[in-house]
mmCIF file of C-alpha atoms in Angstrom:
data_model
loop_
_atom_site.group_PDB
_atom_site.id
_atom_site.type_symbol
_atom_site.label_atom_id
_atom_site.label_comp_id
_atom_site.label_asym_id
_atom_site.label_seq_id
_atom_site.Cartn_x
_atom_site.Cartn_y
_atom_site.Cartn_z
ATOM 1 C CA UNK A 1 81.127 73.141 90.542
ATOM 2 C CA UNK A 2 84.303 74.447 89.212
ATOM 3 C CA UNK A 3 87.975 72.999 89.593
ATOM 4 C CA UNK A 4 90.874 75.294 90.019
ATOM 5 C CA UNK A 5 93.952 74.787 89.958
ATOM 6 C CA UNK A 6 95.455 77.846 92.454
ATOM 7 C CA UNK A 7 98.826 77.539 94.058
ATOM 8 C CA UNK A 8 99.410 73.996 92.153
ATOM 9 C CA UNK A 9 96.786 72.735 94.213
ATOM 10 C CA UNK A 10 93.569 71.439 92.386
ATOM 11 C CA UNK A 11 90.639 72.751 94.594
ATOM 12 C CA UNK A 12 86.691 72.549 93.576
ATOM 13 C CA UNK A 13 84.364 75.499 94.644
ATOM 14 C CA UNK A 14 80.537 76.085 93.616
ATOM 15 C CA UNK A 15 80.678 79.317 93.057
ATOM 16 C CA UNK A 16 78.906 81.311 89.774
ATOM 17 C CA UNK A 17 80.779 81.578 87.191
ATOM 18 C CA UNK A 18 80.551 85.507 86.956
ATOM 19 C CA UNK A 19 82.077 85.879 90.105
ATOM 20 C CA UNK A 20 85.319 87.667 90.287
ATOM 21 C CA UNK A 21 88.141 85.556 91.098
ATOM 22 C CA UNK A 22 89.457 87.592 93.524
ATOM 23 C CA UNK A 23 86.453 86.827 95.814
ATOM 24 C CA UNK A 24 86.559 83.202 95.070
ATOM 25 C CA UNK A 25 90.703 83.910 96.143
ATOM 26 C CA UNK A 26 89.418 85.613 99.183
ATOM 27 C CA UNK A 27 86.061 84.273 100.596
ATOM 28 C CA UNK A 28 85.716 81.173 99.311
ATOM 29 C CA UNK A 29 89.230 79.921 99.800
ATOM 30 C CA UNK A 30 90.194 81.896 102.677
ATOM 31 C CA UNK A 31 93.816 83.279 100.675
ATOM 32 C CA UNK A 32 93.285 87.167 102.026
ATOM 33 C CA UNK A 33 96.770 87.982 100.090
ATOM 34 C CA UNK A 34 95.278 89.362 97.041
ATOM 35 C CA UNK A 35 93.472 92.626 98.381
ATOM 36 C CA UNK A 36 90.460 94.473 96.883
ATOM 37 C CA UNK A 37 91.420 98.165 95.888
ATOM 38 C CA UNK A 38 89.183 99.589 93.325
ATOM 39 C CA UNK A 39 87.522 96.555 91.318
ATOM 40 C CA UNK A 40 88.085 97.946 88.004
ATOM 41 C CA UNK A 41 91.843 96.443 87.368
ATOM 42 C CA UNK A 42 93.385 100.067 87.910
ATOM 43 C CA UNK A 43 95.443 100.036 90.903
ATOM 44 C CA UNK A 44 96.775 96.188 91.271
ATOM 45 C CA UNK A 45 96.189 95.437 94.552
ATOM 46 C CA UNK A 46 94.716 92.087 93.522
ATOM 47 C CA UNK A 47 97.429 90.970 91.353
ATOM 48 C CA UNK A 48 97.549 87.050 90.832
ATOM 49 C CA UNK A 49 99.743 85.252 88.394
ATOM 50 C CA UNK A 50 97.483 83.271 85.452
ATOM 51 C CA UNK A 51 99.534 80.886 83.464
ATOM 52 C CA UNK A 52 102.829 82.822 84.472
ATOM 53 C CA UNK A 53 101.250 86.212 83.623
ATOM 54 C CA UNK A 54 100.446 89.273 86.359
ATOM 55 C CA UNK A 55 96.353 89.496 85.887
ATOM 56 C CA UNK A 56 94.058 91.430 87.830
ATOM 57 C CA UNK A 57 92.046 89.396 90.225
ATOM 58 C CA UNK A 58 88.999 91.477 90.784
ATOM 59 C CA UNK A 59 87.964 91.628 87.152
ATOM 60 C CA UNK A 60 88.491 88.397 86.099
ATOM 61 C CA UNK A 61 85.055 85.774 85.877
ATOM 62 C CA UNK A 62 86.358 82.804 87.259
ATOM 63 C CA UNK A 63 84.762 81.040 84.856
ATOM 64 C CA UNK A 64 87.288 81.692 82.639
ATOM 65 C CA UNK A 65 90.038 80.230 84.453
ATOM 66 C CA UNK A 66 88.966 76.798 84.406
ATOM 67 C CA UNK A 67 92.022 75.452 82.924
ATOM 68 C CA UNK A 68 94.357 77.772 83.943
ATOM 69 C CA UNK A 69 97.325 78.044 86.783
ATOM 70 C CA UNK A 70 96.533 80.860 88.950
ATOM 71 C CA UNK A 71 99.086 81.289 91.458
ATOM 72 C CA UNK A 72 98.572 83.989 93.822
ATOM 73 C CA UNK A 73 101.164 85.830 97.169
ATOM 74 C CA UNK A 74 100.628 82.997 99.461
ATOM 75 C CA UNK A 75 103.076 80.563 97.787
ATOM 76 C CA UNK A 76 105.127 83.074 95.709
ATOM 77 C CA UNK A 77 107.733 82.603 97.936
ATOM 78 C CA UNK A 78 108.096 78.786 96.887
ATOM 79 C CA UNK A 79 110.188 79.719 93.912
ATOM 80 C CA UNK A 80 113.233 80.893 94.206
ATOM 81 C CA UNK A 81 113.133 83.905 92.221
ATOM 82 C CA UNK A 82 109.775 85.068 94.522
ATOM 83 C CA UNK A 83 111.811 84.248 97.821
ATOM 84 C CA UNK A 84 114.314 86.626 95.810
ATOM 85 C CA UNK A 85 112.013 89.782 95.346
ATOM 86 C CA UNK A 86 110.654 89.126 98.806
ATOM 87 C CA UNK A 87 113.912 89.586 100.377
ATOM 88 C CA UNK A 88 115.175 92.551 98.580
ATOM 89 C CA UNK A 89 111.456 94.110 99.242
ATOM 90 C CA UNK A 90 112.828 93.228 103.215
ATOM 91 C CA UNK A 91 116.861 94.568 102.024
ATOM 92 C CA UNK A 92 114.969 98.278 100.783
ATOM 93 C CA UNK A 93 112.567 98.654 102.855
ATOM 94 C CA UNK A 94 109.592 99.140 100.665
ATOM 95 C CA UNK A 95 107.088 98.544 102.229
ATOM 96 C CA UNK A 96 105.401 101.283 104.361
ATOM 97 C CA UNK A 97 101.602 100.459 104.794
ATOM 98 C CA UNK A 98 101.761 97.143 102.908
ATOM 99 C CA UNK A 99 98.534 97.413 101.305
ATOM 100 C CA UNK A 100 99.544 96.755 97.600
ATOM 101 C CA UNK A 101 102.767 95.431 98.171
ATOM 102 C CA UNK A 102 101.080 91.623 97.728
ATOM 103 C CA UNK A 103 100.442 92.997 94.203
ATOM 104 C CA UNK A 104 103.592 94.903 93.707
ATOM 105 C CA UNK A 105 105.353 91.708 94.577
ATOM 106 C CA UNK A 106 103.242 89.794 92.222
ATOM 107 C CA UNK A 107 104.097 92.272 89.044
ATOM 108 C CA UNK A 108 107.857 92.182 90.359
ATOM 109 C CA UNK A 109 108.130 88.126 89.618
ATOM 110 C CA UNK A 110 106.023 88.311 86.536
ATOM 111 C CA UNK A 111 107.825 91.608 85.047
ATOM 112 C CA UNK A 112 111.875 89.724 86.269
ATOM 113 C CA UNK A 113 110.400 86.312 85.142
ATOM 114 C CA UNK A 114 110.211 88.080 81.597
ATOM 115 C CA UNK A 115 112.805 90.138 81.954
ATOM 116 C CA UNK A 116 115.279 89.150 84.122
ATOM 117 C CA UNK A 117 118.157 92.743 83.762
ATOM 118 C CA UNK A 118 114.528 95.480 82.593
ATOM 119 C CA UNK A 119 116.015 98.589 82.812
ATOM 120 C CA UNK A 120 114.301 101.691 84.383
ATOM 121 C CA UNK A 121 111.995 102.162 81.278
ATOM 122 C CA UNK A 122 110.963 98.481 81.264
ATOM 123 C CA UNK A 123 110.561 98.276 85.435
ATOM 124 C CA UNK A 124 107.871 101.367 84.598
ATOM 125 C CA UNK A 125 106.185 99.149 82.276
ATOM 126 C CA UNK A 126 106.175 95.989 83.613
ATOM 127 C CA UNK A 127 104.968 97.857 87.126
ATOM 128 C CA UNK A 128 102.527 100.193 85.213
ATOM 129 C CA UNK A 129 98.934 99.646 87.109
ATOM 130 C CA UNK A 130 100.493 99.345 90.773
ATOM 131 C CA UNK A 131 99.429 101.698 92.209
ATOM 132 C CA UNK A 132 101.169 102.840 95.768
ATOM 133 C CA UNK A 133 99.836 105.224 98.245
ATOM 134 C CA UNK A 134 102.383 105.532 100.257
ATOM 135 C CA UNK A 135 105.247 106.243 97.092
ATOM 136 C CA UNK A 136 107.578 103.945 97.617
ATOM 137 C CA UNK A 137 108.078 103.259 93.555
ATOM 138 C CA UNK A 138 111.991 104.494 94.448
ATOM 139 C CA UNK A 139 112.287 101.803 96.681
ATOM 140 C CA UNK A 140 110.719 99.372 94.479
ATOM 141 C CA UNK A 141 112.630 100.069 91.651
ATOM 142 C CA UNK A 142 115.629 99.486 93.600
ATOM 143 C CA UNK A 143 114.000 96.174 95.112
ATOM 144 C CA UNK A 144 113.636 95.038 91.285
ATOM 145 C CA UNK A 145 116.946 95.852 90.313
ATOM 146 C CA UNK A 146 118.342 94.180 93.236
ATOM 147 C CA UNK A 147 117.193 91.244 92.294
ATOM 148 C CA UNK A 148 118.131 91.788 88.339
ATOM 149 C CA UNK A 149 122.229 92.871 89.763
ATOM 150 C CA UNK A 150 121.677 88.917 91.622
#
């Protein structure tokens, strides 16, 4: 039995402790937010915060977040700079299909909570690993810097 501490919520699940978090996230827990997309950390779809930092969800043994804060999309929006990026993601318009815009959103806070004016060069690397099918990078540049110009 494992305790985790996800959304400042302390929850226990028996689960092994090879198993990627993002399935403990997902089918365990029932927080569908964080999305599978390749399952080898490349495209950021199942971006979660760990101790403030963007991490990759589907590669990550939750056995080695025992002590750690994982927050993940579904309570983002209880801070006030993720209610921030949320709305200007509404204000542009980014999202087309939505499939790795949980993830986007989740590199946006970590990359602003860092960084809070990046400029284009540092919005590429803080973003670098999102990967968006439908191209709306424009758009979420301009989301980002939305919220920097606040």
């Amino acid at each position: 039995m494992l305790t985790l501490s996800i959304n400042g919520a302390d929850l226990e699940v028996d689960v092994p402790e090879d198993m990627p978090l993002l399935w403990v996230l997902r089918d365990v827990l029932g927080l569908t937010g964080s999305k599978y997309g390749c399952g080898i950390a490349q495209c950021g779809a199942c971006t979660v915060h760990l101790d403030g930092q963007a991490a990759r969800s589907c590669v990550l043994p939750v056995g080695e977040v025992k002590d750690r804060k994982v927050v993940t999309i579904e309570s983002i929006g209880n801070t006030d700079l993720g209610q921030q990026v949320q709305q200007a993601w509404l204000e542009d318009e980014v999202v087309q299909c939505g499939y790795c815009q949980c993830g986007q959103i989740m590199s946006a806070v970590a990359l602003l909570e860092k960084n809070p004016q990046p400029d284009d060069k540092a919005i590429d690397q803080g973003m670098a690993g999102n990967l968006c099918r439908c191209c709306t990078y424009t758009r979420i540049r301009s989301a980002i810097k939305r919220v920097a110009q606040a």
